[in-house]
JSON list of C-alpha atoms in Angstrom, two decimals:
[
{"chain": "A", "resi": 1, "resn": "MET", "atom": "CA", "xyz": [110.26, 107.21, 19.09]},
{"chain": "A", "resi": 2, "resn": "SER", "atom": "CA", "xyz": [112.69, 105.10, 20.79]},
{"chain": "A", "resi": 3, "resn": "THR", "atom": "CA", "xyz": [111.83, 101.42, 21.89]},
{"chain": "A", "resi": 4, "resn": "GLY", "atom": "CA", "xyz": [113.46, 99.20, 24.20]},
{"chain": "A", "resi": 5, "resn": "CYS", "atom": "CA", "xyz": [115.53, 100.72, 26.90]},
{"chain": "A", "resi": 6, "resn": "GLY", "atom": "CA", "xyz": [115.12, 104.31, 26.54]},
{"chain": "A", "resi": 7, "resn": "SER", "atom": "CA", "xyz": [111.38, 104.20, 25.88]},
{"chain": "A", "resi": 8, "resn": "ARG", "atom": "CA", "xyz": [108.68, 104.98, 28.08]},
{"chain": "A", "resi": 9, "resn": "SER", "atom": "CA", "xyz": [107.50, 101.25, 28.50]},
{"chain": "A", "resi": 10, "resn": "SER", "atom": "CA", "xyz": [110.75, 100.20, 29.72]},
{"chain": "A", "resi": 11, "resn": "ASN", "atom": "CA", "xyz": [111.92, 100.22, 33.60]},
{"chain": "A", "resi": 12, "resn": "CYS", "atom": "CA", "xyz": [115.53, 100.99, 33.18]},
{"chain": "A", "resi": 13, "resn": "ARG", "atom": "CA", "xyz": [117.10, 104.90, 32.36]},
{"chain": "A", "resi": 14, "resn": "ARG", "atom": "CA", "xyz": [119.90, 103.61, 30.49]},
{"chain": "A", "resi": 15, "resn": "CYS", "atom": "CA", "xyz": [121.52, 100.85, 29.02]},
{"chain": "A", "resi": 16, "resn": "VAL", "atom": "CA", "xyz": [124.63, 99.67, 26.83]},
{"chain": "A", "resi": 17, "resn": "SER", "atom": "CA", "xyz": [123.82, 100.75, 23.19]},
{"chain": "A", "resi": 18, "resn": "ASN", "atom": "CA", "xyz": [123.86, 98.42, 20.15]},
{"chain": "A", "resi": 19, "resn": "PRO", "atom": "CA", "xyz": [127.35, 98.88, 18.81]},
{"chain": "A", "resi": 20, "resn": "SER", "atom": "CA", "xyz": [126.11, 99.28, 15.27]},
{"chain": "A", "resi": 21, "resn": "GLY", "atom": "CA", "xyz": [127.51, 102.40, 14.03]},
{"chain": "A", "resi": 22, "resn": "PRO", "atom": "CA", "xyz": [130.84, 104.29, 13.14]},
{"chain": "A", "resi": 23, "resn": "TRP", "atom": "CA", "xyz": [130.36, 106.21, 16.90]},
{"chain": "A", "resi": 24, "resn": "SER", "atom": "CA", "xyz": [131.09, 102.56, 18.60]},
{"chain": "A", "resi": 25, "resn": "ARG", "atom": "CA", "xyz": [134.78, 102.64, 17.01]},
{"chain": "A", "resi": 26, "resn": "SER", "atom": "CA", "xyz": [136.20, 105.89, 17.86]},
{"chain": "A", "resi": 27, "resn": "ALA", "atom": "CA", "xyz": [135.95, 108.52, 20.97]},
{"chain": "A", "resi": 28, "resn": "SER", "atom": "CA", "xyz": [134.90, 111.36, 18.69]},
{"chain": "A", "resi": 29, "resn": "GLY", "atom": "CA", "xyz": [133.56, 111.66, 15.37]},
{"chain": "A", "resi": 30, "resn": "ALA", "atom": "CA", "xyz": [130.92, 113.40, 12.93]},
{"chain": "A", "resi": 31, "resn": "ALA", "atom": "CA", "xyz": [129.61, 112.39, 9.26]},
{"chain": "A", "resi": 32, "resn": "PHE", "atom": "CA", "xyz": [129.51, 115.12, 6.87]},
{"chain": "A", "resi": 33, "resn": "THR", "atom": "CA", "xyz": [128.13, 115.10, 3.25]},
{"chain": "A", "resi": 34, "resn": "ALA", "atom": "CA", "xyz": [131.11, 116.02, 0.75]},
{"chain": "A", "resi": 35, "resn": "GLY", "atom": "CA", "xyz": [132.18, 119.55, 1.05]},
{"chain": "A", "resi": 36, "resn": "ARG", "atom": "CA", "xyz": [131.20, 119.58, 4.79]},
{"chain": "A", "resi": 37, "resn": "ARG", "atom": "CA", "xyz": [128.32, 121.56, 3.98]},
{"chain": "A", "resi": 38, "resn": "TYR", "atom": "CA", "xyz": [126.12, 119.18, 5.83]},
{"chain": "A", "resi": 39, "resn": "ARG", "atom": "CA", "xyz": [126.70, 117.61, 9.09]},
{"chain": "A", "resi": 40, "resn": "LEU", "atom": "CA", "xyz": [124.97, 114.00, 9.34]},
{"chain": "A", "resi": 41, "resn": "ALA", "atom": "CA", "xyz": [125.86, 112.84, 12.53]},
{"chain": "A", "resi": 42, "resn": "LEU", "atom": "CA", "xyz": [128.54, 113.86, 15.44]},
{"chain": "A", "resi": 43, "resn": "TRP", "atom": "CA", "xyz": [129.47, 111.63, 18.39]},
{"chain": "A", "resi": 44, "resn": "ARG", "atom": "CA", "xyz": [131.67, 111.75, 21.86]},
{"chain": "A", "resi": 45, "resn": "ASN", "atom": "CA", "xyz": [131.92, 108.72, 23.61]},
{"chain": "A", "resi": 46, "resn": "TRP", "atom": "CA", "xyz": [133.79, 108.46, 27.36]},
{"chain": "A", "resi": 47, "resn": "ASN", "atom": "CA", "xyz": [132.69, 105.45, 28.67]},
{"chain": "A", "resi": 48, "resn": "SER", "atom": "CA", "xyz": [131.85, 102.66, 26.31]},
{"chain": "A", "resi": 49, "resn": "GLY", "atom": "CA", "xyz": [130.10, 100.41, 29.52]},
{"chain": "A", "resi": 50, "resn": "GLU", "atom": "CA", "xyz": [126.98, 102.96, 29.46]},
{"chain": "A", "resi": 51, "resn": "GLY", "atom": "CA", "xyz": [124.55, 103.80, 26.61]},
{"chain": "A", "resi": 52, "resn": "ARG", "atom": "CA", "xyz": [124.35, 106.66, 24.60]},
{"chain": "A", "resi": 53, "resn": "ILE", "atom": "CA", "xyz": [121.89, 109.94, 24.46]},
{"chain": "A", "resi": 54, "resn": "LEU", "atom": "CA", "xyz": [120.77, 111.05, 21.19]},
{"chain": "A", "resi": 55, "resn": "PHE", "atom": "CA", "xyz": [120.32, 114.77, 21.03]},
{"chain": "A", "resi": 56, "resn": "VAL", "atom": "CA", "xyz": [118.29, 116.02, 18.02]},
{"chain": "A", "resi": 57, "resn": "GLY", "atom": "CA", "xyz": [118.67, 119.69, 17.49]},
{"chain": "A", "resi": 58, "resn": "LEU", "atom": "CA", "xyz": [117.45, 122.21, 14.82]},
{"chain": "A", "resi": 59, "resn": "ASN", "atom": "CA", "xyz": [120.66, 122.41, 12.75]},
{"chain": "A", "resi": 60, "resn": "PRO", "atom": "CA", "xyz": [124.43, 121.95, 12.98]},
{"chain": "A", "resi": 61, "resn": "SER", "atom": "CA", "xyz": [126.52, 124.60, 13.76]},
{"chain": "A", "resi": 62, "resn": "SER", "atom": "CA", "xyz": [130.35, 124.87, 14.01]},
{"chain": "A", "resi": 63, "resn": "ALA", "atom": "CA", "xyz": [131.15, 121.42, 16.09]},
{"chain": "A", "resi": 64, "resn": "ASP", "atom": "CA", "xyz": [133.10, 118.98, 13.95]},
{"chain": "A", "resi": 65, "resn": "GLU", "atom": "CA", "xyz": [134.91, 115.68, 14.65]},
{"chain": "A", "resi": 66, "resn": "SER", "atom": "CA", "xyz": [137.53, 117.25, 16.99]},
{"chain": "A", "resi": 67, "resn": "ARG", "atom": "CA", "xyz": [135.92, 120.70, 18.00]},
{"chain": "A", "resi": 68, "resn": "ASP", "atom": "CA", "xyz": [133.05, 121.37, 20.14]},
{"chain": "A", "resi": 69, "resn": "ASP", "atom": "CA", "xyz": [130.71, 124.51, 20.15]},
{"chain": "A", "resi": 70, "resn": "PRO", "atom": "CA", "xyz": [128.52, 125.81, 22.88]},
{"chain": "A", "resi": 71, "resn": "THR", "atom": "CA", "xyz": [125.55, 123.84, 22.03]},
{"chain": "A", "resi": 72, "resn": "LEU", "atom": "CA", "xyz": [127.59, 120.33, 21.98]},
{"chain": "A", "resi": 73, "resn": "ARG", "atom": "CA", "xyz": [129.32, 121.04, 25.17]},
{"chain": "A", "resi": 74, "resn": "ARG", "atom": "CA", "xyz": [125.86, 121.92, 27.01]},
{"chain": "A", "resi": 75, "resn": "CYS", "atom": "CA", "xyz": [124.56, 118.29, 25.79]},
{"chain": "A", "resi": 76, "resn": "ILE", "atom": "CA", "xyz": [127.88, 116.82, 26.80]},
{"chain": "A", "resi": 77, "resn": "GLY", "atom": "CA", "xyz": [126.97, 118.24, 30.33]},
{"chain": "A", "resi": 78, "resn": "PHE", "atom": "CA", "xyz": [123.59, 116.77, 30.47]},
{"chain": "A", "resi": 79, "resn": "ALA", "atom": "CA", "xyz": [124.55, 113.46, 28.86]},
{"chain": "A", "resi": 80, "resn": "ARG", "atom": "CA", "xyz": [127.56, 112.93, 31.77]},
{"chain": "A", "resi": 81, "resn": "ARG", "atom": "CA", "xyz": [125.15, 114.09, 34.62]},
{"chain": "A", "resi": 82, "resn": "TRP", "atom": "CA", "xyz": [122.36, 111.95, 33.51]},
{"chain": "A", "resi": 83, "resn": "GLY", "atom": "CA", "xyz": [124.98, 108.80, 33.71]},
{"chain": "A", "resi": 84, "resn": "TYR", "atom": "CA", "xyz": [125.48, 108.43, 29.97]},
{"chain": "A", "resi": 85, "resn": "GLY", "atom": "CA", "xyz": [128.60, 107.06, 28.13]},
{"chain": "A", "resi": 86, "resn": "GLY", "atom": "CA", "xyz": [128.31, 108.79, 25.21]},
{"chain": "A", "resi": 87, "resn": "LEU", "atom": "CA", "xyz": [126.55, 111.23, 23.06]},
{"chain": "A", "resi": 88, "resn": "LEU", "atom": "CA", "xyz": [125.19, 111.32, 19.71]},
{"chain": "A", "resi": 89, "resn": "MET", "atom": "CA", "xyz": [123.79, 114.47, 18.04]},
{"chain": "A", "resi": 90, "resn": "ALA", "atom": "CA", "xyz": [121.93, 114.97, 14.76]},
{"chain": "A", "resi": 91, "resn": "ASN", "atom": "CA", "xyz": [119.57, 117.87, 13.52]},
{"chain": "A", "resi": 92, "resn": "LEU", "atom": "CA", "xyz": [116.20, 117.99, 11.79]},
{"chain": "A", "resi": 93, "resn": "PHE", "atom": "CA", "xyz": [118.32, 119.88, 9.42]},
{"chain": "A", "resi": 94, "resn": "ALA", "atom": "CA", "xyz": [121.34, 118.82, 8.41]},
{"chain": "A", "resi": 95, "resn": "LEU", "atom": "CA", "xyz": [122.95, 121.87, 6.60]},
{"chain": "A", "resi": 96, "resn": "ARG", "atom": "CA", "xyz": [125.24, 123.90, 8.82]},
{"chain": "A", "resi": 97, "resn": "ALA", "atom": "CA", "xyz": [124.02, 127.25, 9.63]},
{"chain": "A", "resi": 98, "resn": "THR", "atom": "CA", "xyz": [124.49, 129.70, 12.41]},
{"chain": "A", "resi": 99, "resn": "ARG", "atom": "CA", "xyz": [120.88, 131.23, 12.44]},
{"chain": "A", "resi": 100, "resn": "PRO", "atom": "CA", "xyz": [117.65, 129.78, 11.58]},
{"chain": "A", "resi": 101, "resn": "GLN", "atom": "CA", "xyz": [117.09, 132.28, 8.80]},
{"chain": "A", "resi": 102, "resn": "GLN", "atom": "CA", "xyz": [119.79, 130.49, 6.74]},
{"chain": "A", "resi": 103, "resn": "LEU", "atom": "CA", "xyz": [117.75, 127.17, 6.77]},
{"chain": "A", "resi": 104, "resn": "ARG", "atom": "CA", "xyz": [114.48, 129.37, 5.32]},
{"chain": "A", "resi": 105, "resn": "ALA", "atom": "CA", "xyz": [116.49, 130.96, 2.38]},
{"chain": "A", "resi": 106, "resn": "ALA", "atom": "CA", "xyz": [118.27, 127.22, 1.63]},
{"chain": "A", "resi": 107, "resn": "ARG", "atom": "CA", "xyz": [117.13, 125.47, -1.25]},
{"chain": "A", "resi": 108, "resn": "ASP", "atom": "CA", "xyz": [117.67, 121.99, 0.52]},
{"chain": "A", "resi": 109, "resn": "PRO", "atom": "CA", "xyz": [117.99, 123.00, 4.26]},
{"chain": "A", "resi": 110, "resn": "VAL", "atom": "CA", "xyz": [117.51, 119.18, 5.09]},
{"chain": "A", "resi": 111, "resn": "GLY", "atom": "CA", "xyz": [120.36, 117.37, 3.17]},
{"chain": "A", "resi": 112, "resn": "ASP", "atom": "CA", "xyz": [120.49, 113.82, 1.71]},
{"chain": "A", "resi": 113, "resn": "GLY", "atom": "CA", "xyz": [120.89, 111.39, 3.96]},
{"chain": "A", "resi": 114, "resn": "THR", "atom": "CA", "xyz": [119.59, 113.00, 6.84]},
{"chain": "A", "resi": 115, "resn": "ASP", "atom": "CA", "xyz": [116.57, 110.88, 7.61]},
{"chain": "A", "resi": 116, "resn": "ARG", "atom": "CA", "xyz": [118.59, 107.73, 7.14]},
{"chain": "A", "resi": 117, "resn": "TRP", "atom": "CA", "xyz": [121.02, 109.07, 9.66]},
{"chain": "A", "resi": 118, "resn": "LEU", "atom": "CA", "xyz": [118.45, 110.22, 12.05]},
{"chain": "A", "resi": 119, "resn": "ALA", "atom": "CA", "xyz": [116.78, 106.48, 12.13]},
{"chain": "A", "resi": 120, "resn": "TRP", "atom": "CA", "xyz": [120.27, 104.88, 12.55]},
{"chain": "A", "resi": 121, "resn": "LEU", "atom": "CA", "xyz": [121.32, 107.29, 15.44]},
{"chain": "A", "resi": 122, "resn": "ALA", "atom": "CA", "xyz": [117.79, 106.44, 17.07]},
{"chain": "A", "resi": 123, "resn": "ALA", "atom": "CA", "xyz": [118.16, 102.72, 16.79]},
{"chain": "A", "resi": 124, "resn": "ASP", "atom": "CA", "xyz": [121.03, 102.90, 18.87]},
{"chain": "A", "resi": 125, "resn": "ALA", "atom": "CA", "xyz": [120.24, 105.52, 21.45]},
{"chain": "A", "resi": 126, "resn": "ALA", "atom": "CA", "xyz": [119.07, 104.64, 24.97]},
{"chain": "A", "resi": 127, "resn": "MET", "atom": "CA", "xyz": [117.51, 107.95, 25.16]},
{"chain": "A", "resi": 128, "resn": "ILE", "atom": "CA", "xyz": [116.30, 110.52, 22.70]},
{"chain": "A", "resi": 129, "resn": "VAL", "atom": "CA", "xyz": [116.04, 114.19, 23.47]},
{"chain": "A", "resi": 130, "resn": "ALA", "atom": "CA", "xyz": [114.25, 116.54, 21.01]},
{"chain": "A", "resi": 131, "resn": "CYS", "atom": "CA", "xyz": [115.88, 119.75, 21.51]},
{"chain": "A", "resi": 132, "resn": "TRP", "atom": "CA", "xyz": [115.07, 121.72, 18.26]},
{"chain": "A", "resi": 133, "resn": "GLY", "atom": "CA", "xyz": [113.06, 124.64, 19.92]},
{"chain": "A", "resi": 134, "resn": "ASN", "atom": "CA", "xyz": [110.81, 126.85, 18.22]},
{"chain": "A", "resi": 135, "resn": "HIS", "atom": "CA", "xyz": [111.72, 126.19, 14.23]},
{"chain": "A", "resi": 136, "resn": "GLY", "atom": "CA", "xyz": [111.46, 122.88, 14.51]},
{"chain": "A", "resi": 137, "resn": "SER", "atom": "CA", "xyz": [108.01, 123.21, 12.38]},
{"chain": "A", "resi": 138, "resn": "MET", "atom": "CA", "xyz": [109.55, 124.15, 9.50]},
{"chain": "A", "resi": 139, "resn": "LEU", "atom": "CA", "xyz": [109.11, 121.83, 6.67]},
{"chain": "A", "resi": 140, "resn": "ASP", "atom": "CA", "xyz": [106.99, 119.64, 9.15]},
{"chain": "A", "resi": 141, "resn": "ARG", "atom": "CA", "xyz": [110.12, 118.29, 10.29]},
{"chain": "A", "resi": 142, "resn": "ASP", "atom": "CA", "xyz": [109.44, 118.00, 14.00]},
{"chain": "A", "resi": 143, "resn": "ARG", "atom": "CA", "xyz": [106.45, 115.83, 12.89]},
{"chain": "A", "resi": 144, "resn": "THR", "atom": "CA", "xyz": [108.27, 113.91, 10.42]},
{"chain": "A", "resi": 145, "resn": "PHE", "atom": "CA", "xyz": [110.75, 112.78, 12.92]},
{"chain": "A", "resi": 146, "resn": "SER", "atom": "CA", "xyz": [108.37, 112.24, 15.63]},
{"chain": "A", "resi": 147, "resn": "ALA", "atom": "CA", "xyz": [106.13, 110.04, 13.69]},
{"chain": "A", "resi": 148, "resn": "ARG", "atom": "CA", "xyz": [109.30, 107.63, 13.05]}
]
């Protein structure tokens, strides 16, 4: 999906990201819909001289602009060990839930704007990691994202 520095055809492992989004202006942040029912994006930056890695999970849980949850802490650990200067986090489903069953029961688990944010974040990432596990096939979201 990623082209340029993070793509398979590139010779480099990481590069400086294009500072095109709000994630380039703050060390920590998140984008939510009104009411905070859906989290569209989350970011953490620690070294602006290095590229950012995008992790695409299944759905957001409790992490927000200032609080990390266990999944986010693991992703930050990977990003730091792999030499990236920041992390972008998005999900196939933007509905904040703690269990996949909650996604299945929801009328709109994807959320308005989710695909736009995924595309915007992916365009700025030096590398993209799909980490949505076994439930990404729900509503063919894994294929929708991978086809972009």
